[in-house]
Short mmCIF file of N, CA and C in Angstrom, two decimals:
data_model
loop_
_atom_site.label_atom_id
_atom_site.label_comp_id
_atom_site.label_asym_id
_atom_site.label_seq_id
_atom_site.Cartn_x
_atom_site.Cartn_y
_atom_site.Cartn_z
N THR E 1 0.84 -1.19 0.00
CA THR E 1 0.00 0.00 0.00
C THR E 1 0.88 1.24 0.00
N GLY E 2 0.30 2.36 -0.43
CA GLY E 2 1.03 3.62 -0.46
C GLY E 2 1.18 4.19 0.92
N PRO E 3 1.92 5.29 1.03
CA PRO E 3 2.12 5.90 2.34
C PRO E 3 0.81 6.45 2.89
N ASP E 4 0.70 6.44 4.18
CA ASP E 4 -0.45 7.00 4.86
C ASP E 4 -0.43 8.51 4.64
N PRO E 5 -1.55 9.13 4.22
CA PRO E 5 -1.58 10.58 4.02
C PRO E 5 -1.14 11.35 5.26
N GLU E 6 -1.37 10.76 6.44
CA GLU E 6 -0.95 11.39 7.69
C GLU E 6 0.56 11.61 7.72
N ASP E 7 1.33 10.76 7.01
CA ASP E 7 2.78 10.84 7.05
C ASP E 7 3.33 12.08 6.37
N LEU E 8 2.48 12.90 5.76
CA LEU E 8 2.94 14.12 5.12
C LEU E 8 2.81 15.33 6.05
N THR E 9 2.23 15.14 7.21
CA THR E 9 1.98 16.25 8.12
C THR E 9 3.17 16.48 9.05
N ALA E 10 3.20 17.65 9.67
CA ALA E 10 4.24 17.95 10.67
C ALA E 10 4.10 16.99 11.85
N ARG E 11 2.87 16.68 12.21
CA ARG E 11 2.64 15.75 13.33
C ARG E 11 3.29 14.39 13.03
N ALA E 12 3.15 13.91 11.80
CA ALA E 12 3.75 12.63 11.43
C ALA E 12 5.28 12.72 11.40
N ARG E 13 5.80 13.85 10.91
CA ARG E 13 7.26 14.02 10.91
C ARG E 13 7.80 14.01 12.33
N ILE E 14 7.08 14.63 13.25
CA ILE E 14 7.50 14.64 14.66
C ILE E 14 7.46 13.22 15.21
N ARG E 15 6.38 12.50 14.93
CA ARG E 15 6.26 11.12 15.41
C ARG E 15 7.38 10.25 14.86
N ASN E 16 7.68 10.39 13.57
CA ASN E 16 8.75 9.60 12.96
C ASN E 16 10.11 9.95 13.56
N ALA E 17 10.33 11.22 13.84
CA ALA E 17 11.58 11.63 14.48
C ALA E 17 11.65 11.05 15.90
N ALA E 18 10.52 11.01 16.58
CA ALA E 18 10.49 10.44 17.93
C ALA E 18 10.76 8.94 17.89
N LEU E 19 10.20 8.24 16.92
CA LEU E 19 10.49 6.81 16.77
C LEU E 19 12.00 6.58 16.65
N ARG E 20 12.63 7.43 15.85
CA ARG E 20 14.08 7.31 15.65
C ARG E 20 14.84 7.61 16.94
N HIS E 21 14.50 8.73 17.58
CA HIS E 21 15.21 9.13 18.80
C HIS E 21 14.98 8.15 19.94
N PHE E 22 13.75 7.72 20.13
CA PHE E 22 13.47 6.76 21.20
C PHE E 22 14.21 5.45 20.93
N GLY E 23 14.27 5.05 19.67
CA GLY E 23 14.97 3.82 19.31
C GLY E 23 16.47 3.93 19.50
N GLU E 24 17.04 5.08 19.18
CA GLU E 24 18.49 5.25 19.29
C GLU E 24 18.95 5.57 20.70
N HIS E 25 18.18 6.39 21.42
CA HIS E 25 18.64 6.90 22.71
C HIS E 25 17.86 6.37 23.91
N GLY E 26 16.72 5.77 23.68
CA GLY E 26 15.85 5.38 24.78
C GLY E 26 14.95 6.55 25.16
N PHE E 27 13.89 6.26 25.86
CA PHE E 27 12.90 7.28 26.20
C PHE E 27 13.50 8.34 27.12
N GLU E 28 14.22 7.94 28.13
CA GLU E 28 14.75 8.90 29.10
C GLU E 28 15.77 9.85 28.48
N ARG E 29 16.64 9.36 27.62
CA ARG E 29 17.71 10.18 27.05
C ARG E 29 17.26 10.99 25.83
N ALA E 30 16.18 10.58 25.18
CA ALA E 30 15.67 11.35 24.04
C ALA E 30 15.09 12.66 24.56
N THR E 31 15.28 13.72 23.78
CA THR E 31 14.79 15.03 24.21
C THR E 31 13.79 15.58 23.19
N ILE E 32 12.88 16.39 23.71
CA ILE E 32 11.92 17.08 22.84
C ILE E 32 12.69 17.96 21.84
N ARG E 33 13.73 18.63 22.32
CA ARG E 33 14.52 19.51 21.45
C ARG E 33 15.15 18.71 20.31
N GLY E 34 15.76 17.55 20.61
CA GLY E 34 16.38 16.73 19.58
C GLY E 34 15.36 16.19 18.58
N ILE E 35 14.21 15.79 19.09
CA ILE E 35 13.14 15.28 18.22
C ILE E 35 12.66 16.40 17.30
N ALA E 36 12.47 17.59 17.87
CA ALA E 36 12.01 18.74 17.07
C ALA E 36 13.03 19.09 15.98
N GLU E 37 14.30 19.07 16.35
CA GLU E 37 15.35 19.38 15.38
C GLU E 37 15.34 18.39 14.22
N THR E 38 15.22 17.11 14.53
CA THR E 38 15.19 16.08 13.48
C THR E 38 13.96 16.24 12.60
N ALA E 39 12.84 16.61 13.20
CA ALA E 39 11.60 16.78 12.44
C ALA E 39 11.55 18.11 11.68
N GLY E 40 12.47 19.00 11.99
CA GLY E 40 12.48 20.30 11.33
C GLY E 40 11.39 21.24 11.82
N VAL E 41 11.05 21.11 13.10
CA VAL E 41 10.01 21.96 13.68
C VAL E 41 10.53 22.53 15.01
N SER E 42 9.75 23.38 15.63
CA SER E 42 10.13 23.95 16.93
C SER E 42 9.69 23.01 18.06
N SER E 43 10.35 23.14 19.21
CA SER E 43 9.95 22.36 20.39
C SER E 43 8.52 22.69 20.77
N GLY E 44 8.14 23.96 20.57
CA GLY E 44 6.77 24.36 20.89
C GLY E 44 5.75 23.63 20.04
N LEU E 45 6.07 23.37 18.77
CA LEU E 45 5.13 22.64 17.92
C LEU E 45 5.00 21.18 18.37
N VAL E 46 6.10 20.60 18.83
CA VAL E 46 6.04 19.24 19.37
C VAL E 46 5.08 19.21 20.55
N ARG E 47 5.24 20.17 21.46
CA ARG E 47 4.36 20.23 22.64
C ARG E 47 2.92 20.55 22.24
N HIS E 48 2.75 21.39 21.22
CA HIS E 48 1.40 21.72 20.73
C HIS E 48 0.68 20.46 20.24
N HIS E 49 1.38 19.64 19.46
CA HIS E 49 0.76 18.44 18.89
C HIS E 49 0.61 17.31 19.89
N PHE E 50 1.55 17.17 20.82
CA PHE E 50 1.54 15.99 21.68
C PHE E 50 1.43 16.30 23.18
N GLY E 51 1.76 17.48 23.60
CA GLY E 51 1.61 17.85 25.00
C GLY E 51 2.79 17.43 25.87
N SER E 52 3.23 16.20 25.75
CA SER E 52 4.32 15.71 26.59
C SER E 52 5.09 14.62 25.85
N LYS E 53 6.25 14.31 26.38
CA LYS E 53 7.06 13.25 25.78
C LYS E 53 6.35 11.90 25.93
N GLN E 54 5.66 11.70 27.05
CA GLN E 54 4.92 10.45 27.26
C GLN E 54 3.80 10.31 26.23
N ALA E 55 3.07 11.38 25.96
CA ALA E 55 2.00 11.34 24.96
C ALA E 55 2.58 11.07 23.58
N LEU E 56 3.77 11.61 23.32
CA LEU E 56 4.45 11.35 22.04
C LEU E 56 4.81 9.87 21.93
N ARG E 57 5.30 9.28 23.02
CA ARG E 57 5.60 7.84 22.99
C ARG E 57 4.33 7.04 22.74
N GLU E 58 3.24 7.41 23.37
CA GLU E 58 1.97 6.70 23.16
C GLU E 58 1.53 6.82 21.69
N ALA E 59 1.75 7.98 21.08
CA ALA E 59 1.41 8.15 19.67
C ALA E 59 2.30 7.26 18.79
N CYS E 60 3.57 7.11 19.18
CA CYS E 60 4.48 6.21 18.45
C CYS E 60 3.97 4.77 18.55
N ASP E 61 3.57 4.37 19.75
CA ASP E 61 3.06 3.00 19.93
C ASP E 61 1.79 2.78 19.12
N GLU E 62 0.90 3.76 19.11
CA GLU E 62 -0.34 3.63 18.34
C GLU E 62 -0.05 3.53 16.86
N HIS E 63 0.87 4.34 16.37
CA HIS E 63 1.25 4.28 14.95
C HIS E 63 1.83 2.91 14.62
N LEU E 64 2.69 2.40 15.48
CA LEU E 64 3.30 1.10 15.26
C LEU E 64 2.23 0.00 15.28
N SER E 65 1.31 0.06 16.22
CA SER E 65 0.23 -0.93 16.27
C SER E 65 -0.62 -0.88 15.01
N ARG E 66 -0.95 0.34 14.56
CA ARG E 66 -1.75 0.50 13.33
C ARG E 66 -1.01 -0.10 12.13
N THR E 67 0.29 0.15 12.05
CA THR E 67 1.10 -0.38 10.95
C THR E 67 1.12 -1.90 10.99
N ILE E 68 1.32 -2.46 12.16
CA ILE E 68 1.37 -3.92 12.30
C ILE E 68 0.01 -4.54 11.96
N ARG E 69 -1.07 -3.91 12.40
CA ARG E 69 -2.41 -4.43 12.07
C ARG E 69 -2.64 -4.40 10.56
N ARG E 70 -2.23 -3.30 9.90
CA ARG E 70 -2.39 -3.20 8.44
C ARG E 70 -1.59 -4.29 7.73
N LEU E 71 -0.35 -4.50 8.15
CA LEU E 71 0.48 -5.54 7.54
C LEU E 71 -0.09 -6.92 7.82
N ASN E 72 -0.57 -7.13 9.02
CA ASN E 72 -1.18 -8.41 9.37
C ASN E 72 -2.39 -8.69 8.49
N ASP E 73 -3.22 -7.68 8.27
CA ASP E 73 -4.39 -7.85 7.41
C ASP E 73 -3.98 -8.21 5.99
N GLN E 74 -2.91 -7.58 5.49
CA GLN E 74 -2.43 -7.89 4.14
C GLN E 74 -1.93 -9.33 4.05
N VAL E 75 -1.18 -9.76 5.05
CA VAL E 75 -0.65 -11.12 5.04
C VAL E 75 -1.79 -12.12 5.17
N ARG E 76 -2.76 -11.85 6.03
CA ARG E 76 -3.91 -12.76 6.19
C ARG E 76 -4.71 -12.88 4.90
N ALA E 77 -4.77 -11.80 4.13
CA ALA E 77 -5.52 -11.81 2.87
C ALA E 77 -4.77 -12.57 1.78
N ALA E 78 -3.46 -12.73 1.92
CA ALA E 78 -2.62 -13.40 0.91
C ALA E 78 -2.53 -14.88 1.23
N LYS E 79 -3.53 -15.63 0.84
CA LYS E 79 -3.59 -17.06 1.17
C LYS E 79 -3.06 -17.97 0.08
N THR E 80 -2.87 -17.46 -1.13
CA THR E 80 -2.41 -18.34 -2.21
C THR E 80 -0.90 -18.27 -2.34
N PRO E 81 -0.25 -19.35 -2.82
CA PRO E 81 1.22 -19.36 -2.92
C PRO E 81 1.80 -18.20 -3.70
N GLY E 82 1.14 -17.71 -4.72
CA GLY E 82 1.65 -16.60 -5.51
C GLY E 82 1.70 -15.29 -4.75
N GLU E 83 1.01 -15.23 -3.62
CA GLU E 83 0.96 -14.00 -2.84
C GLU E 83 1.88 -14.04 -1.63
N VAL E 84 2.74 -15.02 -1.52
CA VAL E 84 3.61 -15.17 -0.37
C VAL E 84 4.54 -13.96 -0.21
N ASN E 85 4.79 -13.21 -1.29
CA ASN E 85 5.65 -12.04 -1.20
C ASN E 85 5.14 -11.01 -0.20
N TYR E 86 3.85 -11.05 0.13
CA TYR E 86 3.31 -10.14 1.13
C TYR E 86 4.00 -10.34 2.47
N VAL E 87 4.33 -11.58 2.80
CA VAL E 87 5.00 -11.86 4.07
C VAL E 87 6.36 -11.18 4.09
N ALA E 88 7.14 -11.34 3.03
CA ALA E 88 8.46 -10.70 2.96
C ALA E 88 8.31 -9.17 2.97
N ALA E 89 7.31 -8.68 2.27
CA ALA E 89 7.10 -7.22 2.23
C ALA E 89 6.72 -6.70 3.61
N ALA E 90 5.90 -7.45 4.33
CA ALA E 90 5.51 -7.03 5.68
C ALA E 90 6.71 -7.02 6.61
N ARG E 91 7.55 -8.04 6.50
CA ARG E 91 8.76 -8.09 7.32
C ARG E 91 9.68 -6.92 6.99
N ALA E 92 9.81 -6.60 5.72
CA ALA E 92 10.66 -5.47 5.31
C ALA E 92 10.08 -4.14 5.79
N ALA E 93 8.77 -4.00 5.75
CA ALA E 93 8.13 -2.77 6.19
C ALA E 93 8.35 -2.51 7.67
N MET E 94 8.58 -3.54 8.45
CA MET E 94 8.83 -3.39 9.88
C MET E 94 10.26 -2.96 10.17
N GLY E 95 11.14 -3.03 9.18
CA GLY E 95 12.55 -2.69 9.39
C GLY E 95 12.80 -1.38 10.11
N PRO E 96 12.17 -0.27 9.67
CA PRO E 96 12.43 1.01 10.32
C PRO E 96 12.00 1.07 11.79
N TYR E 97 11.15 0.15 12.20
CA TYR E 97 10.63 0.19 13.56
C TYR E 97 11.36 -0.76 14.52
N GLN E 98 12.28 -1.56 14.00
CA GLN E 98 12.93 -2.59 14.83
C GLN E 98 13.63 -2.00 16.05
N ARG E 99 14.43 -0.96 15.86
CA ARG E 99 15.19 -0.39 16.99
C ARG E 99 14.26 0.24 18.02
N TYR E 100 13.22 0.92 17.55
CA TYR E 100 12.25 1.49 18.49
C TYR E 100 11.59 0.39 19.29
N LEU E 101 11.14 -0.64 18.61
CA LEU E 101 10.45 -1.73 19.28
C LEU E 101 11.37 -2.44 20.27
N ALA E 102 12.60 -2.72 19.86
CA ALA E 102 13.55 -3.39 20.74
C ALA E 102 13.81 -2.55 21.99
N ARG E 103 14.06 -1.27 21.80
CA ARG E 103 14.36 -0.39 22.93
C ARG E 103 13.15 -0.26 23.85
N SER E 104 11.97 -0.06 23.26
CA SER E 104 10.75 0.12 24.06
C SER E 104 10.43 -1.13 24.87
N LEU E 105 10.50 -2.27 24.24
CA LEU E 105 10.22 -3.51 24.96
C LEU E 105 11.25 -3.75 26.05
N GLY E 106 12.52 -3.46 25.75
CA GLY E 106 13.58 -3.63 26.74
C GLY E 106 13.40 -2.69 27.93
N GLU E 107 12.82 -1.52 27.70
CA GLU E 107 12.57 -0.55 28.77
C GLU E 107 11.26 -0.83 29.51
N GLY E 108 10.54 -1.84 29.06
CA GLY E 108 9.30 -2.20 29.75
C GLY E 108 8.07 -1.45 29.26
N SER E 109 8.19 -0.73 28.15
CA SER E 109 7.01 -0.03 27.61
C SER E 109 6.51 -0.78 26.38
N ALA E 110 5.72 -0.13 25.56
CA ALA E 110 5.10 -0.72 24.35
C ALA E 110 4.15 -1.85 24.69
N ALA E 111 3.52 -1.77 25.86
CA ALA E 111 2.56 -2.80 26.26
C ALA E 111 1.41 -2.92 25.27
N SER E 112 0.92 -1.79 24.76
CA SER E 112 -0.20 -1.84 23.82
C SER E 112 0.20 -2.52 22.52
N VAL E 113 1.45 -2.33 22.09
CA VAL E 113 1.93 -2.98 20.87
C VAL E 113 2.00 -4.49 21.10
N PHE E 114 2.59 -4.90 22.22
CA PHE E 114 2.67 -6.32 22.54
C PHE E 114 1.27 -6.94 22.60
N ASP E 115 0.35 -6.27 23.29
CA ASP E 115 -1.01 -6.80 23.43
C ASP E 115 -1.71 -6.93 22.08
N ASP E 116 -1.54 -5.93 21.21
CA ASP E 116 -2.13 -6.02 19.86
C ASP E 116 -1.54 -7.20 19.09
N MET E 117 -0.22 -7.36 19.19
CA MET E 117 0.41 -8.47 18.47
C MET E 117 -0.06 -9.81 19.02
N ALA E 118 -0.24 -9.91 20.32
CA ALA E 118 -0.73 -11.16 20.91
C ALA E 118 -2.16 -11.44 20.43
N ARG E 119 -2.99 -10.41 20.35
CA ARG E 119 -4.37 -10.60 19.85
C ARG E 119 -4.36 -11.08 18.39
N MET E 120 -3.47 -10.51 17.58
CA MET E 120 -3.38 -10.94 16.18
C MET E 120 -2.90 -12.40 16.10
N THR E 121 -1.95 -12.75 16.94
CA THR E 121 -1.46 -14.13 16.98
C THR E 121 -2.59 -15.07 17.40
N GLU E 122 -3.40 -14.64 18.33
CA GLU E 122 -4.54 -15.44 18.77
C GLU E 122 -5.52 -15.69 17.61
N GLN E 123 -5.71 -14.68 16.74
CA GLN E 123 -6.57 -14.86 15.58
C GLN E 123 -5.99 -15.92 14.64
N TRP E 124 -4.67 -15.88 14.42
CA TRP E 124 -4.03 -16.88 13.58
C TRP E 124 -4.20 -18.27 14.19
N LEU E 125 -4.02 -18.37 15.50
CA LEU E 125 -4.16 -19.67 16.16
C LEU E 125 -5.59 -20.19 16.07
N ALA E 126 -6.57 -19.30 16.15
CA ALA E 126 -7.97 -19.72 16.04
C ALA E 126 -8.21 -20.43 14.72
N GLU E 127 -7.64 -19.88 13.65
CA GLU E 127 -7.78 -20.53 12.33
C GLU E 127 -7.00 -21.83 12.27
N LEU E 128 -5.77 -21.80 12.75
CA LEU E 128 -4.92 -23.00 12.68
C LEU E 128 -5.46 -24.14 13.54
N ASP E 129 -6.03 -23.81 14.68
CA ASP E 129 -6.54 -24.85 15.58
C ASP E 129 -7.68 -25.65 14.97
N THR E 130 -8.41 -25.05 14.03
CA THR E 130 -9.54 -25.77 13.44
C THR E 130 -9.08 -26.94 12.58
N SER E 131 -7.85 -26.88 12.08
CA SER E 131 -7.37 -27.96 11.20
C SER E 131 -6.33 -28.85 11.87
N ARG E 132 -6.10 -28.67 13.16
CA ARG E 132 -5.10 -29.49 13.85
C ARG E 132 -5.70 -30.83 14.24
N PRO E 133 -4.98 -31.92 14.00
CA PRO E 133 -5.49 -33.22 14.44
C PRO E 133 -5.34 -33.41 15.95
N ASP E 134 -4.39 -32.71 16.55
CA ASP E 134 -4.15 -32.81 17.99
C ASP E 134 -4.43 -31.46 18.64
N LEU E 135 -5.58 -31.34 19.29
CA LEU E 135 -5.94 -30.06 19.88
C LEU E 135 -4.99 -29.73 21.04
N PRO E 136 -4.59 -28.47 21.15
CA PRO E 136 -3.67 -28.08 22.21
C PRO E 136 -4.31 -28.21 23.59
N ASP E 137 -3.45 -28.43 24.57
CA ASP E 137 -3.92 -28.52 25.96
C ASP E 137 -3.98 -27.15 26.62
N ILE E 138 -3.27 -26.19 26.05
CA ILE E 138 -3.15 -24.86 26.63
C ILE E 138 -4.05 -23.90 25.85
N GLY E 139 -4.65 -22.97 26.57
CA GLY E 139 -5.55 -22.00 25.94
C GLY E 139 -4.85 -21.13 24.91
N ARG E 140 -5.65 -20.60 24.00
CA ARG E 140 -5.15 -19.81 22.88
C ARG E 140 -4.46 -18.52 23.35
N ALA E 141 -5.01 -17.84 24.35
CA ALA E 141 -4.42 -16.58 24.81
C ALA E 141 -3.02 -16.80 25.38
N ALA E 142 -2.85 -17.84 26.15
CA ALA E 142 -1.53 -18.13 26.72
C ALA E 142 -0.53 -18.49 25.63
N ARG E 143 -0.94 -19.30 24.68
CA ARG E 143 -0.04 -19.66 23.57
C ARG E 143 0.32 -18.43 22.74
N ALA E 144 -0.67 -17.57 22.49
CA ALA E 144 -0.42 -16.36 21.69
C ALA E 144 0.56 -15.44 22.40
N ALA E 145 0.44 -15.29 23.71
CA ALA E 145 1.36 -14.44 24.46
C ALA E 145 2.78 -14.97 24.38
N VAL E 146 2.95 -16.28 24.52
CA VAL E 146 4.30 -16.87 24.48
C VAL E 146 4.88 -16.79 23.07
N ILE E 147 4.08 -17.09 22.06
CA ILE E 147 4.56 -17.00 20.67
C ILE E 147 4.98 -15.57 20.35
N THR E 148 4.19 -14.59 20.78
CA THR E 148 4.52 -13.19 20.54
C THR E 148 5.82 -12.82 21.25
N ALA E 149 5.96 -13.26 22.50
CA ALA E 149 7.19 -12.98 23.25
C ALA E 149 8.40 -13.62 22.58
N MET E 150 8.24 -14.84 22.10
CA MET E 150 9.35 -15.51 21.43
C MET E 150 9.74 -14.77 20.15
N ALA E 151 8.75 -14.34 19.40
CA ALA E 151 9.04 -13.62 18.15
C ALA E 151 9.71 -12.27 18.45
N LEU E 152 9.22 -11.56 19.43
CA LEU E 152 9.78 -10.25 19.75
C LEU E 152 11.14 -10.34 20.43
N SER E 153 11.43 -11.46 21.04
CA SER E 153 12.74 -11.60 21.70
C SER E 153 13.87 -11.49 20.69
N ILE E 154 13.65 -11.87 19.45
CA ILE E 154 14.67 -11.73 18.42
C ILE E 154 14.96 -10.25 18.18
N THR E 155 13.93 -9.42 18.20
CA THR E 155 14.11 -7.97 18.04
C THR E 155 14.88 -7.39 19.22
N VAL E 156 14.49 -7.77 20.44
CA VAL E 156 15.13 -7.24 21.63
C VAL E 156 16.58 -7.72 21.74
N LEU E 157 16.82 -8.97 21.38
CA LEU E 157 18.15 -9.56 21.52
C LEU E 157 18.93 -9.57 20.21
N HIS E 158 18.55 -8.70 19.27
CA HIS E 158 19.13 -8.75 17.93
C HIS E 158 20.65 -8.73 17.89
N PRO E 159 21.37 -7.99 18.76
CA PRO E 159 22.84 -8.05 18.65
C PRO E 159 23.38 -9.45 18.94
N HIS E 160 22.76 -10.13 19.90
CA HIS E 160 23.22 -11.46 20.28
C HIS E 160 22.82 -12.51 19.24
N VAL E 161 21.59 -12.39 18.75
CA VAL E 161 21.13 -13.32 17.71
C VAL E 161 21.97 -13.13 16.45
N SER E 162 22.25 -11.89 16.10
CA SER E 162 23.07 -11.60 14.92
C SER E 162 24.46 -12.20 15.06
N ARG E 163 25.05 -12.03 16.23
CA ARG E 163 26.38 -12.59 16.47
C ARG E 163 26.35 -14.11 16.35
N GLY E 164 25.34 -14.73 16.94
CA GLY E 164 25.21 -16.18 16.89
C GLY E 164 24.97 -16.72 15.49
N MET E 165 24.24 -15.96 14.68
CA MET E 165 23.93 -16.40 13.31
C MET E 165 25.00 -15.98 12.31
N GLY E 166 25.88 -15.06 12.73
CA GLY E 166 26.94 -14.60 11.84
C GLY E 166 26.49 -13.59 10.81
N VAL E 167 25.35 -12.96 11.01
CA VAL E 167 24.84 -11.95 10.08
C VAL E 167 23.86 -11.06 10.86
N ASP E 168 23.83 -9.77 10.51
CA ASP E 168 22.91 -8.84 11.15
C ASP E 168 21.48 -9.23 10.77
N VAL E 169 20.67 -9.61 11.75
CA VAL E 169 19.31 -10.06 11.44
C VAL E 169 18.42 -8.93 10.94
N PHE E 170 18.86 -7.67 11.08
CA PHE E 170 18.10 -6.54 10.54
C PHE E 170 18.46 -6.26 9.08
N SER E 171 19.48 -6.92 8.56
CA SER E 171 19.85 -6.75 7.15
C SER E 171 18.97 -7.66 6.29
N PRO E 172 18.86 -7.39 4.98
CA PRO E 172 18.07 -8.28 4.12
C PRO E 172 18.56 -9.73 4.16
N GLU E 173 19.89 -9.93 4.15
CA GLU E 173 20.42 -11.30 4.19
C GLU E 173 20.11 -11.96 5.53
N GLY E 174 20.25 -11.19 6.61
CA GLY E 174 19.96 -11.72 7.93
C GLY E 174 18.49 -12.04 8.11
N ASP E 175 17.63 -11.16 7.58
CA ASP E 175 16.19 -11.40 7.68
C ASP E 175 15.81 -12.68 6.93
N GLN E 176 16.43 -12.89 5.76
CA GLN E 176 16.12 -14.10 4.99
C GLN E 176 16.58 -15.35 5.74
N LEU E 177 17.80 -15.32 6.30
CA LEU E 177 18.28 -16.46 7.07
C LEU E 177 17.43 -16.69 8.31
N LEU E 178 17.02 -15.62 8.96
CA LEU E 178 16.16 -15.73 10.13
C LEU E 178 14.83 -16.36 9.75
N ALA E 179 14.22 -15.90 8.66
CA ALA E 179 12.94 -16.46 8.22
C ALA E 179 13.07 -17.96 7.91
N ARG E 180 14.14 -18.33 7.21
CA ARG E 180 14.36 -19.74 6.88
C ARG E 180 14.59 -20.56 8.16
N THR E 181 15.32 -19.99 9.11
CA THR E 181 15.58 -20.69 10.37
C THR E 181 14.29 -20.90 11.14
N LEU E 182 13.45 -19.87 11.20
CA LEU E 182 12.18 -20.00 11.92
C LEU E 182 11.28 -21.04 11.27
N VAL E 183 11.22 -21.05 9.94
CA VAL E 183 10.42 -22.06 9.24
C VAL E 183 10.94 -23.45 9.59
N ASP E 184 12.26 -23.60 9.59
CA ASP E 184 12.85 -24.90 9.90
C ASP E 184 12.51 -25.33 11.33
N ILE E 185 12.63 -24.41 12.27
CA ILE E 185 12.33 -24.74 13.68
C ILE E 185 10.86 -25.12 13.84
N TYR E 186 9.97 -24.31 13.27
CA TYR E 186 8.54 -24.58 13.45
C TYR E 186 8.06 -25.80 12.65
N SER E 187 8.74 -26.16 11.57
CA SER E 187 8.28 -27.31 10.79
C SER E 187 8.94 -28.61 11.24
N HIS E 188 9.92 -28.54 12.12
CA HIS E 188 10.56 -29.72 12.69
C HIS E 188 10.52 -29.60 14.22
N PRO E 189 9.44 -30.03 14.83
CA PRO E 189 9.29 -29.86 16.28
C PRO E 189 10.48 -30.44 17.05
N LEU E 190 10.82 -29.77 18.13
CA LEU E 190 11.93 -30.20 18.97
C LEU E 190 11.54 -31.40 19.84
N MET E 191 10.24 -31.57 20.05
CA MET E 191 9.77 -32.65 20.90
C MET E 191 8.66 -33.44 20.19
N SER E 192 8.64 -34.71 20.42
CA SER E 192 7.54 -35.54 19.91
C SER E 192 6.44 -35.55 20.96
N PRO E 193 5.21 -35.95 20.58
CA PRO E 193 4.14 -36.04 21.59
C PRO E 193 4.53 -36.99 22.72
N GLU E 194 5.34 -38.01 22.44
CA GLU E 194 5.74 -38.93 23.49
C GLU E 194 6.66 -38.24 24.49
N ASP E 195 7.53 -37.37 24.01
CA ASP E 195 8.43 -36.64 24.92
C ASP E 195 7.64 -35.77 25.87
#
């Protein structure tokens, strides 16, 4: 899809600058002045649009959740093999948000983003559970929370995962190796039902 019309506004430029600053410096070290400078606006305009640094972070989280929901909807709509490129495109579209997400989750924030992702995972599980020959013993919400945490841990631990894999997982080559590794792990269970 094309860019969101909102992304052409000063408010969107401020939000995008905040995503960058929060991702690079963390919430505490990021400043309204630095965010305003990057966005090409005054500190007063940042305060006019958002009121506080906390409200700006909440706007960043909402934008990220909206983006993830849009990408999730596109991937869910792409059910035929010829449309698999939507998955790669969705993963690539998340690239600019990786550092913000890693930093925010590591700092204990972005709860709304995590919760939205867990709800989306629960929707995927609802569909998958209908065709499983062995129904899970654990409820869908608990499984969705753990799957979401496992997926996001790669973002939070990206320097360590990258070192272990021998390639930056945020690079196109690293993302491809990561995707192939995840497919391999999920398609070859580590435990049998007997275990």
